[in-house]
PDB file of C-alpha atoms in Angstrom:
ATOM      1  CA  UNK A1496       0.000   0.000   0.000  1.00  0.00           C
ATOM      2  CA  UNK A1497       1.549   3.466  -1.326  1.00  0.00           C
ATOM      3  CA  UNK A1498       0.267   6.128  -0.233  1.00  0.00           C
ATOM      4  CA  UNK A1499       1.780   9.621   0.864  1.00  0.00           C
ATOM      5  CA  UNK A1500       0.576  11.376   3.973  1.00  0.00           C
ATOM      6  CA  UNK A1501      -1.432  13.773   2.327  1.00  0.00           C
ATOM      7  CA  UNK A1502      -3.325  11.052   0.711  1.00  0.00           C
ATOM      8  CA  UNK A1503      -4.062   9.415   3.381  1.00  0.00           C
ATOM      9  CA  UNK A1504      -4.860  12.708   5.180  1.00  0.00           C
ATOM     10  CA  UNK A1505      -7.487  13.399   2.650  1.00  0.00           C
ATOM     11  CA  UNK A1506      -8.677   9.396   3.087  1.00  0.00           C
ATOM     12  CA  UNK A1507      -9.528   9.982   6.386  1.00  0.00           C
ATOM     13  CA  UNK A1508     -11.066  13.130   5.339  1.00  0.00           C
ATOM     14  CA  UNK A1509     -13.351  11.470   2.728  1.00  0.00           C
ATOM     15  CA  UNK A1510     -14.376   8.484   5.588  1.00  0.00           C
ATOM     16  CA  UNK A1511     -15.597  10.553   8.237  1.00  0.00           C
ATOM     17  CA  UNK A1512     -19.055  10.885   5.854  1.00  0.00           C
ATOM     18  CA  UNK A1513     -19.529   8.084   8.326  1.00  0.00           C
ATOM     19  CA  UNK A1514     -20.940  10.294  10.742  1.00  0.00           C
ATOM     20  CA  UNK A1515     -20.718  13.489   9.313  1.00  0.00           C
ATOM     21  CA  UNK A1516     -23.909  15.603   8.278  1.00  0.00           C
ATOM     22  CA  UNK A1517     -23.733  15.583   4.355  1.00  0.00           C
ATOM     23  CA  UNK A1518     -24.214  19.499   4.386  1.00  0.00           C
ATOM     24  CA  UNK A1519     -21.171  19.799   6.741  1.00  0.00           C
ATOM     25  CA  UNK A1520     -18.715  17.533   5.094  1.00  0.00           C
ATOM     26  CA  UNK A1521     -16.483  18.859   2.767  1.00  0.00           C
ATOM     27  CA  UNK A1522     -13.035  17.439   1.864  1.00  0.00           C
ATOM     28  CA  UNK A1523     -10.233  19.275   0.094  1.00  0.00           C
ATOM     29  CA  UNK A1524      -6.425  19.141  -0.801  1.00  0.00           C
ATOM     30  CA  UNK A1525      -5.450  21.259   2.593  1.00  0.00           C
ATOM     31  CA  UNK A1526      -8.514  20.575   5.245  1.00  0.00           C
ATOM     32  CA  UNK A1527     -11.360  19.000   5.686  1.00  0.00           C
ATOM     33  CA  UNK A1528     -14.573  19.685   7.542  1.00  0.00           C
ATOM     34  CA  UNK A1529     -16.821  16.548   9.021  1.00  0.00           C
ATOM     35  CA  UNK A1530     -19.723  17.842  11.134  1.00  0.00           C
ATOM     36  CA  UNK A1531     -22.601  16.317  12.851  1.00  0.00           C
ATOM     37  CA  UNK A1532     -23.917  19.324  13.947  1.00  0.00           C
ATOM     38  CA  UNK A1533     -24.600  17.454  17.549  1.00  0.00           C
ATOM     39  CA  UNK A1534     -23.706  18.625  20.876  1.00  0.00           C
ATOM     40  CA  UNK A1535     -20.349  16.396  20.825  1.00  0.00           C
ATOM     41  CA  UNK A1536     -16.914  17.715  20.904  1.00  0.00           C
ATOM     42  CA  UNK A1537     -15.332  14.765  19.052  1.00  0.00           C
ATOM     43  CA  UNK A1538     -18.269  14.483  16.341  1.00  0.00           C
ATOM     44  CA  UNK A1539     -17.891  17.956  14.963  1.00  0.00           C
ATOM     45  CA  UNK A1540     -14.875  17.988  13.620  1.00  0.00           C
ATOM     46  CA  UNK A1541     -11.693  20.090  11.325  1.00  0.00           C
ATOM     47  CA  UNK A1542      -8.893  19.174  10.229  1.00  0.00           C
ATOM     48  CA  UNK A1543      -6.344  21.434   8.428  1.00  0.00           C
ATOM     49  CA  UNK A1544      -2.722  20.263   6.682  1.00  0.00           C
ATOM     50  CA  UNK A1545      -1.773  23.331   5.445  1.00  0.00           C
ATOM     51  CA  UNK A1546       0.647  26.050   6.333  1.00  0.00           C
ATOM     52  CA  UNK A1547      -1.378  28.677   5.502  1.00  0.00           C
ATOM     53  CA  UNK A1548      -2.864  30.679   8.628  1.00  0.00           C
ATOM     54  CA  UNK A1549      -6.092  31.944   5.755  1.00  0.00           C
ATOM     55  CA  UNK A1550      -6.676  28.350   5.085  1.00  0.00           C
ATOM     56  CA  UNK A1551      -7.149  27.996   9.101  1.00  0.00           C
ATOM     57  CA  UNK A1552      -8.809  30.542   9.922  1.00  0.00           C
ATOM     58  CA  UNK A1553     -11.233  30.397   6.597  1.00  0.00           C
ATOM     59  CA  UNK A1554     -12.089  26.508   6.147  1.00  0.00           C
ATOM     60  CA  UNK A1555     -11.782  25.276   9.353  1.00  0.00           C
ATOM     61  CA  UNK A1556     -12.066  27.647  12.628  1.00  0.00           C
ATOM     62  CA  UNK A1557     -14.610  30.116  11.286  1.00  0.00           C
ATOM     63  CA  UNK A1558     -16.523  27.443   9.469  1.00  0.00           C
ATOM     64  CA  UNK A1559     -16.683  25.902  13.166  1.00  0.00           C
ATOM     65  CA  UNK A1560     -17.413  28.919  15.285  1.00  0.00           C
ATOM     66  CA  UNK A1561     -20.638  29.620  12.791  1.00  0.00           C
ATOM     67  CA  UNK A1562     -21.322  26.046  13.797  1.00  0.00           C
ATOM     68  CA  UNK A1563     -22.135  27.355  17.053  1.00  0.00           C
ATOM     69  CA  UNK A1564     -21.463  23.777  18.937  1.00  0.00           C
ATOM     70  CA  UNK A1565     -18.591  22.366  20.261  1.00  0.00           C
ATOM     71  CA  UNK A1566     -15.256  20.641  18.333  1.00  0.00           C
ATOM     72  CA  UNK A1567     -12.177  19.862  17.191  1.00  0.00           C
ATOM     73  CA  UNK A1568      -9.602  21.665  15.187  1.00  0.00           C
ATOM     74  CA  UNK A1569      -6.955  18.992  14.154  1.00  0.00           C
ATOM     75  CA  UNK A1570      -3.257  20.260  12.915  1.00  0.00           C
ATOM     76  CA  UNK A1571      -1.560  17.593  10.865  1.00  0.00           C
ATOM     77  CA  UNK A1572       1.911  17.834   8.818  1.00  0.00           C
ATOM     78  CA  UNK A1573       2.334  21.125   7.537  1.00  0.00           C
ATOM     79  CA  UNK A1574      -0.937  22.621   9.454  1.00  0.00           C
ATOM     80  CA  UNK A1575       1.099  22.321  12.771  1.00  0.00           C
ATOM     81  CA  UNK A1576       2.809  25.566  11.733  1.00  0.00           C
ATOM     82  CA  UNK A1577      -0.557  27.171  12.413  1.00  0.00           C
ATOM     83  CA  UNK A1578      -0.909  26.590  15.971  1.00  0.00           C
ATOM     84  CA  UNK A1579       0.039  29.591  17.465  1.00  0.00           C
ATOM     85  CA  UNK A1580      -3.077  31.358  15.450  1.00  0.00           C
ATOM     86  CA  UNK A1581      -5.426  29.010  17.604  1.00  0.00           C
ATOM     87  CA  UNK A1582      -3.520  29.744  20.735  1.00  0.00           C
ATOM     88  CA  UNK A1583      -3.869  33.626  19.700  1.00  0.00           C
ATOM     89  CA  UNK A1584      -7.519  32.983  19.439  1.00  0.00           C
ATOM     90  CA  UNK A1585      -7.986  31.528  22.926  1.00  0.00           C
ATOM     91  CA  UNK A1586      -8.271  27.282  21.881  1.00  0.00           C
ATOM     92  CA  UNK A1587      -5.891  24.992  23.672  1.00  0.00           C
ATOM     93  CA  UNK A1588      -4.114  21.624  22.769  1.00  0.00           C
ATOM     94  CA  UNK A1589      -5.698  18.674  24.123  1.00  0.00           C
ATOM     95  CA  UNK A1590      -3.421  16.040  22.881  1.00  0.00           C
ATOM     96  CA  UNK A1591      -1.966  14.518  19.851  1.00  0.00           C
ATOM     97  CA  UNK A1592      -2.850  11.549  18.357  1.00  0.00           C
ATOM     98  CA  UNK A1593      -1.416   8.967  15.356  1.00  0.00           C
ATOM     99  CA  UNK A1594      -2.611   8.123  12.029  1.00  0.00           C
ATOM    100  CA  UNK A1595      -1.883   4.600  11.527  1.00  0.00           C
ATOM    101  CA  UNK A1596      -1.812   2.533   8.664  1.00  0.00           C
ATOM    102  CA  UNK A1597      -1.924  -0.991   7.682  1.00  0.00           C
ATOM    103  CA  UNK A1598      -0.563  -3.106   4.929  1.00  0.00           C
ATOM    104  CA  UNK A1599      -3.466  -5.288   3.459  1.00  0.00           C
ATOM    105  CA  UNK A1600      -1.397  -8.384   3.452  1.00  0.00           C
ATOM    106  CA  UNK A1601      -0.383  -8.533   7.069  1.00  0.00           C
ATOM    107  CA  UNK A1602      -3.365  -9.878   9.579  1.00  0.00           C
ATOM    108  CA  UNK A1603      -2.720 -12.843  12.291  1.00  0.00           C
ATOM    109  CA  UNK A1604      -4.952 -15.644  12.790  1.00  0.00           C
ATOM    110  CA  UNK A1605      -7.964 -15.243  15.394  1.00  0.00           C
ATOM    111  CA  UNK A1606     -11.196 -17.144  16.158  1.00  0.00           C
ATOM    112  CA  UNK A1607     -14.277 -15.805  14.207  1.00  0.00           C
ATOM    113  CA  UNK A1608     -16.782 -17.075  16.240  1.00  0.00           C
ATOM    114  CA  UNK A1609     -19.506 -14.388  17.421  1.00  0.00           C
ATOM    115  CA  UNK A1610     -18.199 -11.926  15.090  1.00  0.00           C
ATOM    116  CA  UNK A1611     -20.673 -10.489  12.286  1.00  0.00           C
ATOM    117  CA  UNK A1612     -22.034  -7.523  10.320  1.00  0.00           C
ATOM    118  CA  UNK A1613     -24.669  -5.737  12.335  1.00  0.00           C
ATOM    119  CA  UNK A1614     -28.384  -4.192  10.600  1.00  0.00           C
ATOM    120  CA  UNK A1615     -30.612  -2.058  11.716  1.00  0.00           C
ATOM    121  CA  UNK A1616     -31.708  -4.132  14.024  1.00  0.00           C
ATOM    122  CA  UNK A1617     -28.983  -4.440  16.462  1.00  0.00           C
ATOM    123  CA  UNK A1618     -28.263  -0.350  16.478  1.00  0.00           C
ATOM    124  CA  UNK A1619     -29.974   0.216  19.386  1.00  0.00           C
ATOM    125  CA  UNK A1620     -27.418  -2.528  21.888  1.00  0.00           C
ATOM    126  CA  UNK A1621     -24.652  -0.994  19.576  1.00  0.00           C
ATOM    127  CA  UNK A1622     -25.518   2.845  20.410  1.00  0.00           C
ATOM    128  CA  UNK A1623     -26.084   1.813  24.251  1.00  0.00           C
ATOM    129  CA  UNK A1624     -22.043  -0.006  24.010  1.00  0.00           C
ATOM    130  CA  UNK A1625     -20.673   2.811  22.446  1.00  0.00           C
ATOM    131  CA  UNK A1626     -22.382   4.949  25.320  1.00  0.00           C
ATOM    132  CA  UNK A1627     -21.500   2.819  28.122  1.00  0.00           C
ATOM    133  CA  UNK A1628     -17.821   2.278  26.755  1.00  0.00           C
ATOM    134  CA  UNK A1629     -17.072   6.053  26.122  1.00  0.00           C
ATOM    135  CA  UNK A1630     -19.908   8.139  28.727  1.00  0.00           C
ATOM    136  CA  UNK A1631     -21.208   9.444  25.799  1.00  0.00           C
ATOM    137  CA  UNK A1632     -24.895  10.531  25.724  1.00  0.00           C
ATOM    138  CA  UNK A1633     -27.629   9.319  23.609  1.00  0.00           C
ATOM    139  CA  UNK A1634     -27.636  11.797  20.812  1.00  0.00           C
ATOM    140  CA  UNK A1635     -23.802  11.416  20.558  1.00  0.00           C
ATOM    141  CA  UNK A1636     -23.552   7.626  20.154  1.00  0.00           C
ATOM    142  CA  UNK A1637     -26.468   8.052  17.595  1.00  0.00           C
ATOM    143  CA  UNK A1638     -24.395  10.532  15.992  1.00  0.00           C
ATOM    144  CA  UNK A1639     -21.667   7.724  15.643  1.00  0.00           C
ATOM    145  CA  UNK A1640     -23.400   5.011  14.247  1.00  0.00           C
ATOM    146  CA  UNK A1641     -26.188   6.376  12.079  1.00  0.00           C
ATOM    147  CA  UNK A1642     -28.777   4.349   9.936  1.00  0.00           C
ATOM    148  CA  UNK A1643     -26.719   5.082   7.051  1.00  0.00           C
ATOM    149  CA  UNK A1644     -23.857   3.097   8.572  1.00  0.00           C
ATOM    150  CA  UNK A1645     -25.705  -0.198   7.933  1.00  0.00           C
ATOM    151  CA  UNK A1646     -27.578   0.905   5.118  1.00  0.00           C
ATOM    152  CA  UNK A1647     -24.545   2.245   2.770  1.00  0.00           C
ATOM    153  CA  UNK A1648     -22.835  -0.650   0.920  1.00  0.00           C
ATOM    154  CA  UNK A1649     -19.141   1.708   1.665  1.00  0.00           C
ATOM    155  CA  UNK A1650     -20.010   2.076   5.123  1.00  0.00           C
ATOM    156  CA  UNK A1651     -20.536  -0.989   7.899  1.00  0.00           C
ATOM    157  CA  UNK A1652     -20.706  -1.452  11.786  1.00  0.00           C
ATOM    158  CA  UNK A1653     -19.256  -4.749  13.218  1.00  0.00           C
ATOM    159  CA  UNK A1654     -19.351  -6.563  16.268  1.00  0.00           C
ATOM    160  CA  UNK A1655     -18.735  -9.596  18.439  1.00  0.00           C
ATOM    161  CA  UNK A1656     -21.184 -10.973  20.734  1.00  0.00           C
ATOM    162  CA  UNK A1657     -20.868 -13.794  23.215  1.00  0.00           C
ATOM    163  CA  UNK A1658     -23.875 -15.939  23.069  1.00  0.00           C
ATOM    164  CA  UNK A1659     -26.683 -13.175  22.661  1.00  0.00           C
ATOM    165  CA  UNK A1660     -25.069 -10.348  24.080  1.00  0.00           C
ATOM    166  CA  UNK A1661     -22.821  -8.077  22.213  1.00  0.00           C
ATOM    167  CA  UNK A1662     -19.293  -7.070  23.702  1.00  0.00           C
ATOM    168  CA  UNK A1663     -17.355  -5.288  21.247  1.00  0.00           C
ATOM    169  CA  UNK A1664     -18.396  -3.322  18.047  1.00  0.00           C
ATOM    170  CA  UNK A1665     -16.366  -0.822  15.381  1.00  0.00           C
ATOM    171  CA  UNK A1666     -17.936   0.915  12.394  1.00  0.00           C
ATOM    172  CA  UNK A1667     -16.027   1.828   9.153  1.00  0.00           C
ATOM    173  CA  UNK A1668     -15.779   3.420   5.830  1.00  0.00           C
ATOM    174  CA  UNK A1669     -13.905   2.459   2.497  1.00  0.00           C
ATOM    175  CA  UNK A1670     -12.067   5.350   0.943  1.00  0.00           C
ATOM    176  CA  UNK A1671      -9.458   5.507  -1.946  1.00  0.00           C
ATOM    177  CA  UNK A1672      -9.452   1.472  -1.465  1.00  0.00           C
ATOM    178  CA  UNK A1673      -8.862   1.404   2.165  1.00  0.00           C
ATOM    179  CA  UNK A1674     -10.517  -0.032   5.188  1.00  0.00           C
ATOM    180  CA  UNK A1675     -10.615   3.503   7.707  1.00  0.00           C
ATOM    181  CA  UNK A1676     -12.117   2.140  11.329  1.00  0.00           C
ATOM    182  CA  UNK A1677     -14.002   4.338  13.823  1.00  0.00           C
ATOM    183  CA  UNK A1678     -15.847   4.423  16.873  1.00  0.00           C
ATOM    184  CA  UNK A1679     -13.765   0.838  18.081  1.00  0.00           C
ATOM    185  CA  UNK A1680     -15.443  -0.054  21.578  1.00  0.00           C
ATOM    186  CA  UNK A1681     -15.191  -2.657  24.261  1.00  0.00           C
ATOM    187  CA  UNK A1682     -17.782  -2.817  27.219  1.00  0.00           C
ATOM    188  CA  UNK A1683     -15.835  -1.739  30.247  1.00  0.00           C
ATOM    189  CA  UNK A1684     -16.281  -5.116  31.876  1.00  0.00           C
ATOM    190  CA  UNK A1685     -15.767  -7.274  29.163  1.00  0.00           C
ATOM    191  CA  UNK A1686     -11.885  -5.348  28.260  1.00  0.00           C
ATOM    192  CA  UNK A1687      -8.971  -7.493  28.642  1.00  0.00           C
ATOM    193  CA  UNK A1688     -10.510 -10.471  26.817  1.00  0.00           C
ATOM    194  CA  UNK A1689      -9.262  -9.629  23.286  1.00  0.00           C
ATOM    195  CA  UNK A1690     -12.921  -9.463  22.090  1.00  0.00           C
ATOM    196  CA  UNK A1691     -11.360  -6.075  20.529  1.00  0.00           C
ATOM    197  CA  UNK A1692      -8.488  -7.577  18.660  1.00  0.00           C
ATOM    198  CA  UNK A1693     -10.660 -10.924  17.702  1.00  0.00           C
ATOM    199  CA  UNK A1694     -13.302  -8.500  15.849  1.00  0.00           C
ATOM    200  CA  UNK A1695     -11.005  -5.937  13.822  1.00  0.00           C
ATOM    201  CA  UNK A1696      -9.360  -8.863  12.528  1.00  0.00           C
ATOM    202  CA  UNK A1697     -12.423 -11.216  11.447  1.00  0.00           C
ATOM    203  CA  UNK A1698     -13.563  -7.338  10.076  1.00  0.00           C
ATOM    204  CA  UNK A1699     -10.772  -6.309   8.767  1.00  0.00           C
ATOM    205  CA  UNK A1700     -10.003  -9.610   6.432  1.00  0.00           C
ATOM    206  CA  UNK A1701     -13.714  -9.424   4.986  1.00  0.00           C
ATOM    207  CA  UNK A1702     -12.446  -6.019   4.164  1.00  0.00           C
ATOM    208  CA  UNK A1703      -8.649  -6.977   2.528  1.00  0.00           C
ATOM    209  CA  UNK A1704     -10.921 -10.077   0.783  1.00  0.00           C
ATOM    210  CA  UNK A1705     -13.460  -8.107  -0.693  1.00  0.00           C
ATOM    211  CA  UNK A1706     -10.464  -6.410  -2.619  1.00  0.00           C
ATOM    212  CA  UNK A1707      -9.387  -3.361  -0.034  1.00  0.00           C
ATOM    213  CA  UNK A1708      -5.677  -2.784   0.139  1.00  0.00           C
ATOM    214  CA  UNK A1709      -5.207  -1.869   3.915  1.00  0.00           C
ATOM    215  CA  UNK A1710      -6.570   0.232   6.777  1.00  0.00           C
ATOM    216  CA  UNK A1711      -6.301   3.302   8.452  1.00  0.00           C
ATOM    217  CA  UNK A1712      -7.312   4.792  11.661  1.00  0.00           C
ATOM    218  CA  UNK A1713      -6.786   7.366  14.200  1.00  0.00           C
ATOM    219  CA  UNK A1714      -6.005   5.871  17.558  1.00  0.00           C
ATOM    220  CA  UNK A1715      -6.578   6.933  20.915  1.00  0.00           C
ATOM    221  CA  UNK A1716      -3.805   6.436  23.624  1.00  0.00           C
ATOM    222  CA  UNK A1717      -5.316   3.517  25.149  1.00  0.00           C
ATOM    223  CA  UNK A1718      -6.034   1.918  21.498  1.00  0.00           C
ATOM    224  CA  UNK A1719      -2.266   2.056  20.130  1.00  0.00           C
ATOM    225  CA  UNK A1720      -1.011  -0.727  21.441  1.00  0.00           C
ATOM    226  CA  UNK A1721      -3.543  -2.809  19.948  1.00  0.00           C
ATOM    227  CA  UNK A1722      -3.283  -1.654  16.259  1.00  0.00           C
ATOM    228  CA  UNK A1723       0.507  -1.873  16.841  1.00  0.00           C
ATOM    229  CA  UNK A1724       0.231  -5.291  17.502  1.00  0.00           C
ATOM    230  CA  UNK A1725      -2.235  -5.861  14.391  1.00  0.00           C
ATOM    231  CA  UNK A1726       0.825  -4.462  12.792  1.00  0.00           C
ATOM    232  CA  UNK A1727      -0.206  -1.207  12.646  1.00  0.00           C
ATOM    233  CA  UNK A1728       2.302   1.919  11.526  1.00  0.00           C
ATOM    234  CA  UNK A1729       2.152   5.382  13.144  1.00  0.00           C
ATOM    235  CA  UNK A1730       2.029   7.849   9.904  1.00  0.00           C
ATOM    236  CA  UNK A1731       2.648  10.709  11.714  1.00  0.00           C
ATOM    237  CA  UNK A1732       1.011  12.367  14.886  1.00  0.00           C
ATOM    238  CA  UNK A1733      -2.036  15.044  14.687  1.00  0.00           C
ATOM    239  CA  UNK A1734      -2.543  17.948  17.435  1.00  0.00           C
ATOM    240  CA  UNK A1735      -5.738  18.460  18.523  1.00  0.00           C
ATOM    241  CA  UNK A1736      -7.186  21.588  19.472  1.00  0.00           C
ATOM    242  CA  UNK A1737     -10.551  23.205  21.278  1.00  0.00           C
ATOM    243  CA  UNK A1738     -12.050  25.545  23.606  1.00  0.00           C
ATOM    244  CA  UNK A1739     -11.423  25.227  26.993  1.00  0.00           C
ATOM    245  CA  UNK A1740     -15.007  25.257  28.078  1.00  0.00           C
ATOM    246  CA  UNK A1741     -15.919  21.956  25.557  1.00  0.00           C
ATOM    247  CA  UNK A1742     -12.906  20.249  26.851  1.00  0.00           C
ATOM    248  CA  UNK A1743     -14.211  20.677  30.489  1.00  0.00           C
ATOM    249  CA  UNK A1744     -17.556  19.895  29.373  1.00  0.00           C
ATOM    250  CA  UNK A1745     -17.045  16.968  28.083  1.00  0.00           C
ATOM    251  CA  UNK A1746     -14.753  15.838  31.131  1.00  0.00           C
TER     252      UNK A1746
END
């Protein structure tokens, strides 16, 4: 899988229509813009790779602010050069966090069992896991795994259930070719089991089968170490920015 950074900026771009309000999703050589337009900091959503302080300011912090709910400003590769024009206008960095890529042809063996494509149907357990797994509220995880997730051929949710009750659950998006995963969740009591690792694998080799050539993601800090050991590779690192008072709100 070749593919340069700002590819696979612009792939991850182009997969958050996922949960992004068509109106509010625009993707571009330097940013991108993927908004729900709910009251969730981590579902509204801009990311700039560019240099330019206009582009910034123009595509993804204004566009934002008229918004008028709270979000996420994401600097990667040459957009980290504009950081000091969100620390001008009052945001703060909350972290940084990798894009990661895999190679299509490198998955280990797991057990399948318990592990298949969710419908309609089985939204309503998967919005109440994603809840419970991440304290999100109702209109948030609903945000994350919409109808059209299980509806759109490009789009999918997964998950794996022991005996009638589901455990662990992703959703995902093909762009450009590639498998991009979001929203990967484990019930707090059922962590530690490898449910996680058993169901992006079953997932991900439908995926590679079906004729996509890898996967990417952006992982939190508690999910590296898992796509690491799926054989993951950090691309680079992405800052993330907000307002102070969304950050405490969501905390």
């Amino acid at each position: 899988m070749k593919r340069t950074p700002t590819e696979l900026r612009r792939d991850l771009g182009a997969a958050a229509r996922l949960w992004s309000a068509p109106a509010h999703h625009r993707v571009e050589p330097e940013w991108w813009t993927a908004f729900s337009g709910e009251l969730s900091v981590d579902y509204n959503v801009a990311c700039c790779h560019s240099s330019d302080n206009d582009v910034l300011v123009d595509h993804c912090l204004q566009p934002l602010l008229d918004l008028k709910k709270p979000g996420i400003i994401m600097l990667a590769g040459p957009g980290l050069a504009t950081a000091q024009k969100l620390a001008d206008a009052g945001w703060v960095g909350v972290g940084a966090l990798p894009l990661m890529a895999l190679d299509g042809a490198k998955l280990p063996d797991v057990e399948a069992a318990g592990v298949r494509a969710l419908t309609e149907e089985d939204l309503p357990e998967a919005r109440a896991l994603l809840a419970d797994a991440y304290g999100m509220s109702d209109a948030a995880a609903a945000a994350a795994l919409p109808l059209l997730a299980v509806k759109d051929p490009d789009l999918g949710v997964w998950g794996l259930f022991d005996g009638d009750r589901m455990v662990s659950l992703f959703t995902e998006a093909t762009a450009d070719g590639l498998v991009v995963v979001w929203s990967m969740a484990t019930r707090p009591r059922d962590q530690g089991n490898g449910y996680g690792r058993r169901l992006l694998v079953t997932a991900l080799r439908s995926g590679f089968e079906a004729g996509a050539e890898g996967s990417l993601l952006q992982s939190s800090a508690a999910g590296e170490r898992l796509y690491r050991g799926l054989g993951y590779q950090v691309v680079e690192y992405w800052q993330l920015w907000s307002r102070p008072r969304w950050i405490m709100a969501r905390a």
